[in-house]
Short mmCIF file of C-alpha atoms in Angstrom, two decimals:
data_model
loop_
_atom_site.label_atom_id
_atom_site.label_comp_id
_atom_site.label_asym_id
_atom_site.label_seq_id
_atom_site.Cartn_x
_atom_site.Cartn_y
_atom_site.Cartn_z
CA UNK A 14 38.58 3.65 -15.21
CA UNK A 15 37.63 3.41 -11.53
CA UNK A 16 40.04 3.76 -8.62
CA UNK A 17 37.44 2.87 -6.00
CA UNK A 18 37.92 -0.43 -4.16
CA UNK A 19 34.93 -1.83 -2.27
CA UNK A 20 36.02 -2.41 1.33
CA UNK A 21 35.03 -5.40 3.40
CA UNK A 22 33.28 -3.04 5.83
CA UNK A 23 31.13 -1.42 3.13
CA UNK A 24 30.37 -4.79 1.54
CA UNK A 25 29.22 -6.12 4.93
CA UNK A 26 26.91 -3.14 5.44
CA UNK A 27 25.37 -3.48 1.98
CA UNK A 28 24.77 -7.18 2.54
CA UNK A 29 22.23 -6.14 5.17
CA UNK A 30 20.36 -3.34 3.38
CA UNK A 31 17.62 -3.37 0.77
CA UNK A 32 17.46 -2.00 -2.74
CA UNK A 33 14.50 0.09 -1.56
CA UNK A 34 16.61 1.86 1.06
CA UNK A 35 19.38 2.46 -1.47
CA UNK A 36 16.87 3.82 -4.00
CA UNK A 37 15.64 6.35 -1.42
CA UNK A 38 19.17 7.37 -0.43
CA UNK A 39 20.13 7.89 -4.08
CA UNK A 40 16.92 9.80 -4.76
CA UNK A 41 17.88 12.25 -1.99
CA UNK A 42 21.02 12.92 -4.01
CA UNK A 43 19.07 13.48 -7.24
CA UNK A 44 19.70 10.04 -8.75
CA UNK A 45 16.44 8.53 -10.00
CA UNK A 46 17.47 5.94 -12.56
CA UNK A 47 19.71 3.47 -10.74
CA UNK A 48 17.32 0.51 -10.49
CA UNK A 49 17.74 -2.04 -13.28
CA UNK A 50 14.30 -2.50 -14.81
CA UNK A 51 12.68 -5.90 -15.48
CA UNK A 52 15.49 -7.91 -13.92
CA UNK A 53 14.72 -10.53 -11.27
CA UNK A 54 16.60 -13.17 -9.26
CA UNK A 55 16.89 -16.47 -11.08
CA UNK A 56 16.36 -18.05 -7.65
CA UNK A 57 16.21 -15.83 -4.57
CA UNK A 58 17.90 -17.44 -1.57
CA UNK A 59 17.61 -14.61 0.93
CA UNK A 60 21.21 -13.41 0.63
CA UNK A 61 22.14 -10.11 -1.02
CA UNK A 62 24.47 -9.79 -3.99
CA UNK A 63 27.17 -7.13 -3.48
CA UNK A 64 30.13 -6.46 -5.74
CA UNK A 65 31.69 -4.00 -8.14
CA UNK A 66 30.60 -4.07 -11.76
CA UNK A 67 32.63 -5.70 -14.52
CA UNK A 68 30.73 -5.19 -17.76
CA UNK A 69 30.07 -6.89 -21.08
CA UNK A 70 28.27 -5.16 -23.95
CA UNK A 71 26.30 -7.00 -26.63
CA UNK A 72 25.15 -5.49 -29.91
CA UNK A 73 22.60 -6.95 -32.35
CA UNK A 74 24.04 -9.99 -34.06
CA UNK A 75 24.85 -9.82 -37.76
CA UNK A 76 24.50 -13.22 -39.35
CA UNK A 77 27.81 -13.23 -41.22
CA UNK A 78 29.72 -12.54 -37.98
CA UNK A 79 28.04 -14.92 -35.56
CA UNK A 80 28.25 -18.48 -36.80
CA UNK A 81 28.63 -21.14 -34.10
CA UNK A 82 32.31 -21.42 -35.08
CA UNK A 83 33.12 -18.05 -33.47
CA UNK A 84 33.41 -19.86 -30.14
CA UNK A 85 36.61 -21.48 -31.46
CA UNK A 86 38.19 -18.03 -31.06
CA UNK A 87 40.04 -17.95 -27.74
CA UNK A 88 39.54 -14.18 -27.69
CA UNK A 89 35.75 -14.25 -28.01
CA UNK A 90 34.60 -11.38 -25.73
CA UNK A 91 31.91 -13.39 -23.94
CA UNK A 92 34.39 -16.09 -22.96
CA UNK A 93 37.09 -13.56 -22.10
CA UNK A 94 34.68 -11.65 -19.84
CA UNK A 95 33.86 -14.85 -17.94
CA UNK A 96 37.56 -15.63 -17.48
CA UNK A 97 38.65 -12.09 -16.51
CA UNK A 98 35.82 -10.80 -14.31
CA UNK A 99 37.68 -10.37 -10.99
CA UNK A 100 36.77 -12.37 -7.92
CA UNK A 101 34.31 -10.45 -5.75
CA UNK A 102 32.97 -8.54 -8.78
CA UNK A 103 29.63 -8.84 -10.58
CA UNK A 104 29.53 -9.50 -14.32
CA UNK A 105 26.89 -7.11 -15.70
CA UNK A 106 25.69 -7.66 -19.27
CA UNK A 107 23.99 -5.23 -21.61
CA UNK A 108 21.78 -7.48 -23.71
CA UNK A 109 19.66 -4.58 -24.96
CA UNK A 110 16.73 -5.73 -22.80
CA UNK A 111 16.19 -8.57 -25.29
CA UNK A 112 15.61 -11.99 -23.66
CA UNK A 113 14.79 -13.81 -26.88
CA UNK A 114 18.32 -15.27 -26.88
CA UNK A 115 20.42 -16.13 -23.85
CA UNK A 116 23.16 -13.85 -22.53
CA UNK A 117 24.89 -16.92 -21.06
CA UNK A 118 24.11 -20.38 -19.74
CA UNK A 119 24.79 -22.53 -16.72
CA UNK A 120 28.31 -23.57 -17.76
CA UNK A 121 29.61 -20.01 -18.07
CA UNK A 122 27.79 -18.84 -14.96
CA UNK A 123 29.13 -21.83 -13.03
CA UNK A 124 32.61 -20.81 -14.16
CA UNK A 125 32.02 -17.33 -12.70
CA UNK A 126 30.91 -18.90 -9.43
CA UNK A 127 33.96 -21.20 -9.27
CA UNK A 128 36.23 -18.22 -9.92
CA UNK A 129 34.76 -16.43 -6.87
CA UNK A 130 32.69 -13.79 -8.61
CA UNK A 131 29.98 -12.14 -6.52
CA UNK A 132 27.16 -12.45 -9.05
CA UNK A 133 25.93 -12.01 -12.60
CA UNK A 134 23.29 -9.67 -14.03
CA UNK A 135 21.74 -9.51 -17.50
CA UNK A 136 18.84 -7.46 -18.79
CA UNK A 137 18.23 -10.34 -21.20
CA UNK A 138 17.79 -14.02 -20.41
CA UNK A 139 19.81 -17.03 -19.30
CA UNK A 140 19.63 -20.54 -20.71
CA UNK A 141 19.74 -23.51 -18.35
CA UNK A 142 18.14 -21.24 -15.78
CA UNK A 143 17.32 -24.12 -13.44
CA UNK A 144 21.01 -24.99 -13.19
CA UNK A 145 21.94 -21.36 -12.60
CA UNK A 146 19.30 -21.14 -9.90
CA UNK A 147 20.93 -24.05 -8.11
CA UNK A 148 24.23 -22.18 -7.67
CA UNK A 149 25.07 -20.33 -4.47
CA UNK A 150 26.22 -17.30 -6.49
CA UNK A 151 23.38 -14.79 -7.09
CA UNK A 152 22.15 -14.37 -10.67
CA UNK A 153 19.63 -11.90 -12.10
CA UNK A 154 17.96 -11.84 -15.50
CA UNK A 155 14.70 -10.98 -17.25
CA UNK A 156 13.52 -14.53 -17.93
CA UNK A 157 14.77 -17.94 -19.10
CA UNK A 158 15.76 -18.19 -22.74
CA UNK A 159 16.96 -21.33 -24.53
CA UNK A 160 18.44 -19.96 -27.81
CA UNK A 161 22.20 -19.36 -27.85
CA UNK A 162 23.32 -15.75 -27.57
CA UNK A 163 24.66 -15.89 -31.14
CA UNK A 164 21.08 -15.98 -32.42
CA UNK A 165 20.54 -12.31 -31.61
CA UNK A 166 23.57 -10.96 -29.72
CA UNK A 167 27.20 -10.30 -30.52
CA UNK A 168 29.50 -9.82 -27.52
CA UNK A 169 31.65 -6.83 -28.36
CA UNK A 170 33.07 -4.72 -25.53
CA UNK A 171 34.46 -5.66 -22.12
CA UNK A 172 34.49 -3.36 -19.08
CA UNK A 173 33.08 -0.25 -20.71
CA UNK A 174 30.12 1.90 -19.59
CA UNK A 175 26.88 0.15 -20.52
CA UNK A 176 23.13 0.34 -20.12
CA UNK A 177 21.49 -2.51 -18.24
CA UNK A 178 17.73 -2.42 -17.93
CA UNK A 179 17.83 1.32 -18.73
CA UNK A 180 20.21 2.02 -15.85
CA UNK A 181 23.70 3.36 -16.51
CA UNK A 182 26.46 1.06 -15.27
CA UNK A 183 30.08 2.15 -15.15
CA UNK A 184 32.89 -0.32 -14.43
CA UNK A 185 33.56 -0.27 -10.70
CA UNK A 186 30.06 0.83 -9.71
CA UNK A 187 28.69 -1.17 -6.79
CA UNK A 188 25.88 -3.58 -7.60
CA UNK A 189 23.39 -4.43 -4.86
CA UNK A 190 20.87 -7.20 -5.52
CA UNK A 191 18.10 -8.43 -3.26
CA UNK A 192 14.75 -10.17 -3.73
CA UNK A 193 13.31 -7.12 -5.48
CA UNK A 194 16.04 -6.66 -8.07
CA UNK A 195 19.31 -4.79 -8.58
CA UNK A 196 20.45 -1.25 -7.76
CA UNK A 197 23.52 0.40 -9.27
CA UNK A 198 25.40 2.53 -6.73
CA UNK A 199 27.90 5.00 -8.24
CA UNK A 200 31.29 4.04 -6.89
CA UNK A 201 32.05 7.43 -5.33
CA UNK A 202 28.86 7.23 -3.25
CA UNK A 203 29.06 3.60 -2.14
CA UNK A 204 30.60 4.12 1.31
CA UNK A 205 28.24 6.91 2.38
CA UNK A 206 25.18 5.14 0.93
CA UNK A 207 26.07 1.99 2.86
CA UNK A 208 26.42 3.95 6.10
CA UNK A 209 23.21 5.92 5.62
CA UNK A 210 21.17 2.88 4.61
CA UNK A 211 22.35 0.91 7.63
CA UNK A 212 20.66 3.53 9.81
CA UNK A 213 17.60 3.60 7.57
CA UNK A 214 17.16 -0.15 7.85
CA UNK A 215 17.32 0.04 11.64
CA UNK A 216 14.67 2.76 11.78
CA UNK A 217 12.37 0.93 9.36
CA UNK A 218 12.63 -2.25 11.42
CA UNK A 219 11.68 -0.16 14.45
CA UNK A 220 8.73 1.28 12.51
CA UNK A 221 7.53 -2.19 11.54
CA UNK A 222 7.59 -3.24 15.18
CA UNK A 223 5.57 -0.17 16.12
CA UNK A 224 3.04 -0.67 13.31
CA UNK A 225 2.57 -4.32 14.23
CA UNK A 226 1.83 -3.12 17.77
CA UNK A 227 -0.92 -0.84 16.44
CA UNK A 228 0.95 2.47 16.15
CA UNK A 229 -0.31 4.89 13.43
CA UNK A 230 2.22 5.90 10.78
CA UNK A 231 1.60 9.68 10.85
CA UNK A 232 4.56 11.23 12.58
CA UNK A 233 6.26 7.86 12.81
CA UNK A 234 7.12 7.27 9.16
CA UNK A 235 8.69 9.52 8.16
CA UNK A 236 9.56 10.61 11.67
CA UNK A 237 8.16 14.09 12.17
CA UNK A 238 7.25 13.70 15.85
CA UNK A 239 10.13 14.03 18.32
CA UNK A 240 8.45 11.62 20.72
CA UNK A 241 9.55 8.70 18.54
CA UNK A 242 13.26 9.49 18.77
CA UNK A 243 13.77 8.31 22.39
CA UNK A 244 11.58 5.28 21.64
CA UNK A 245 13.80 4.45 18.68
CA UNK A 246 16.99 4.86 20.70
CA UNK A 247 15.61 2.59 23.42
CA UNK A 248 14.63 0.04 20.75
CA UNK A 249 18.13 0.15 19.24
CA UNK A 250 19.71 -0.45 22.61
CA UNK A 251 17.36 -3.36 23.31
CA UNK A 252 17.92 -4.92 19.88
CA UNK A 253 21.65 -4.09 19.76
CA UNK A 254 21.11 -2.18 16.51
#
């Protein structure tokens, strides 16, 4: 469905930029709905999550289809998604924004981490959230939730377009998570967004230095006064940015 392959260079750039910068860059291109709503880090450790999306779609559970015995099925979509999400990718789950039952728990999320996945995102909840928070792999959800997913969710489709927190996610899109939340970057824009945001982050760091030194923001942010351009270039040279 997606021919794009996230390069090491683009991944490295996105590891250093914020969701806020990406949101602005996407807004300039007319994209306003790429931030996953009401999703937060299980435990923010100061390191971004970057990886292409591999998706799992839940639908509302129907009681005659979701007895606990369904997990005996080796082809259960939730389990298959955990075992087939490629290394370096992010498993993104559409749980219909319903955290009353867990999308997954610490055992499955640990399996993703051991397999080398880049992260996991759900617009629902995770059980055993404390254990998930102890992993090095980034994880994002709405809130902790103890009930098994079978209580309210049926895992149905793997690696199809989904909604997650009201944002559209297509397989292969690039997921960027930081302490604020998660942005979805359309795959065909990922390289140029990474490049643009790298420059944006440098300028905003320069602005923060200027503001801390007492500089007013008018003309500085956004830069509408040419006098700040040579100051910025000198700052970049000094800071090796």
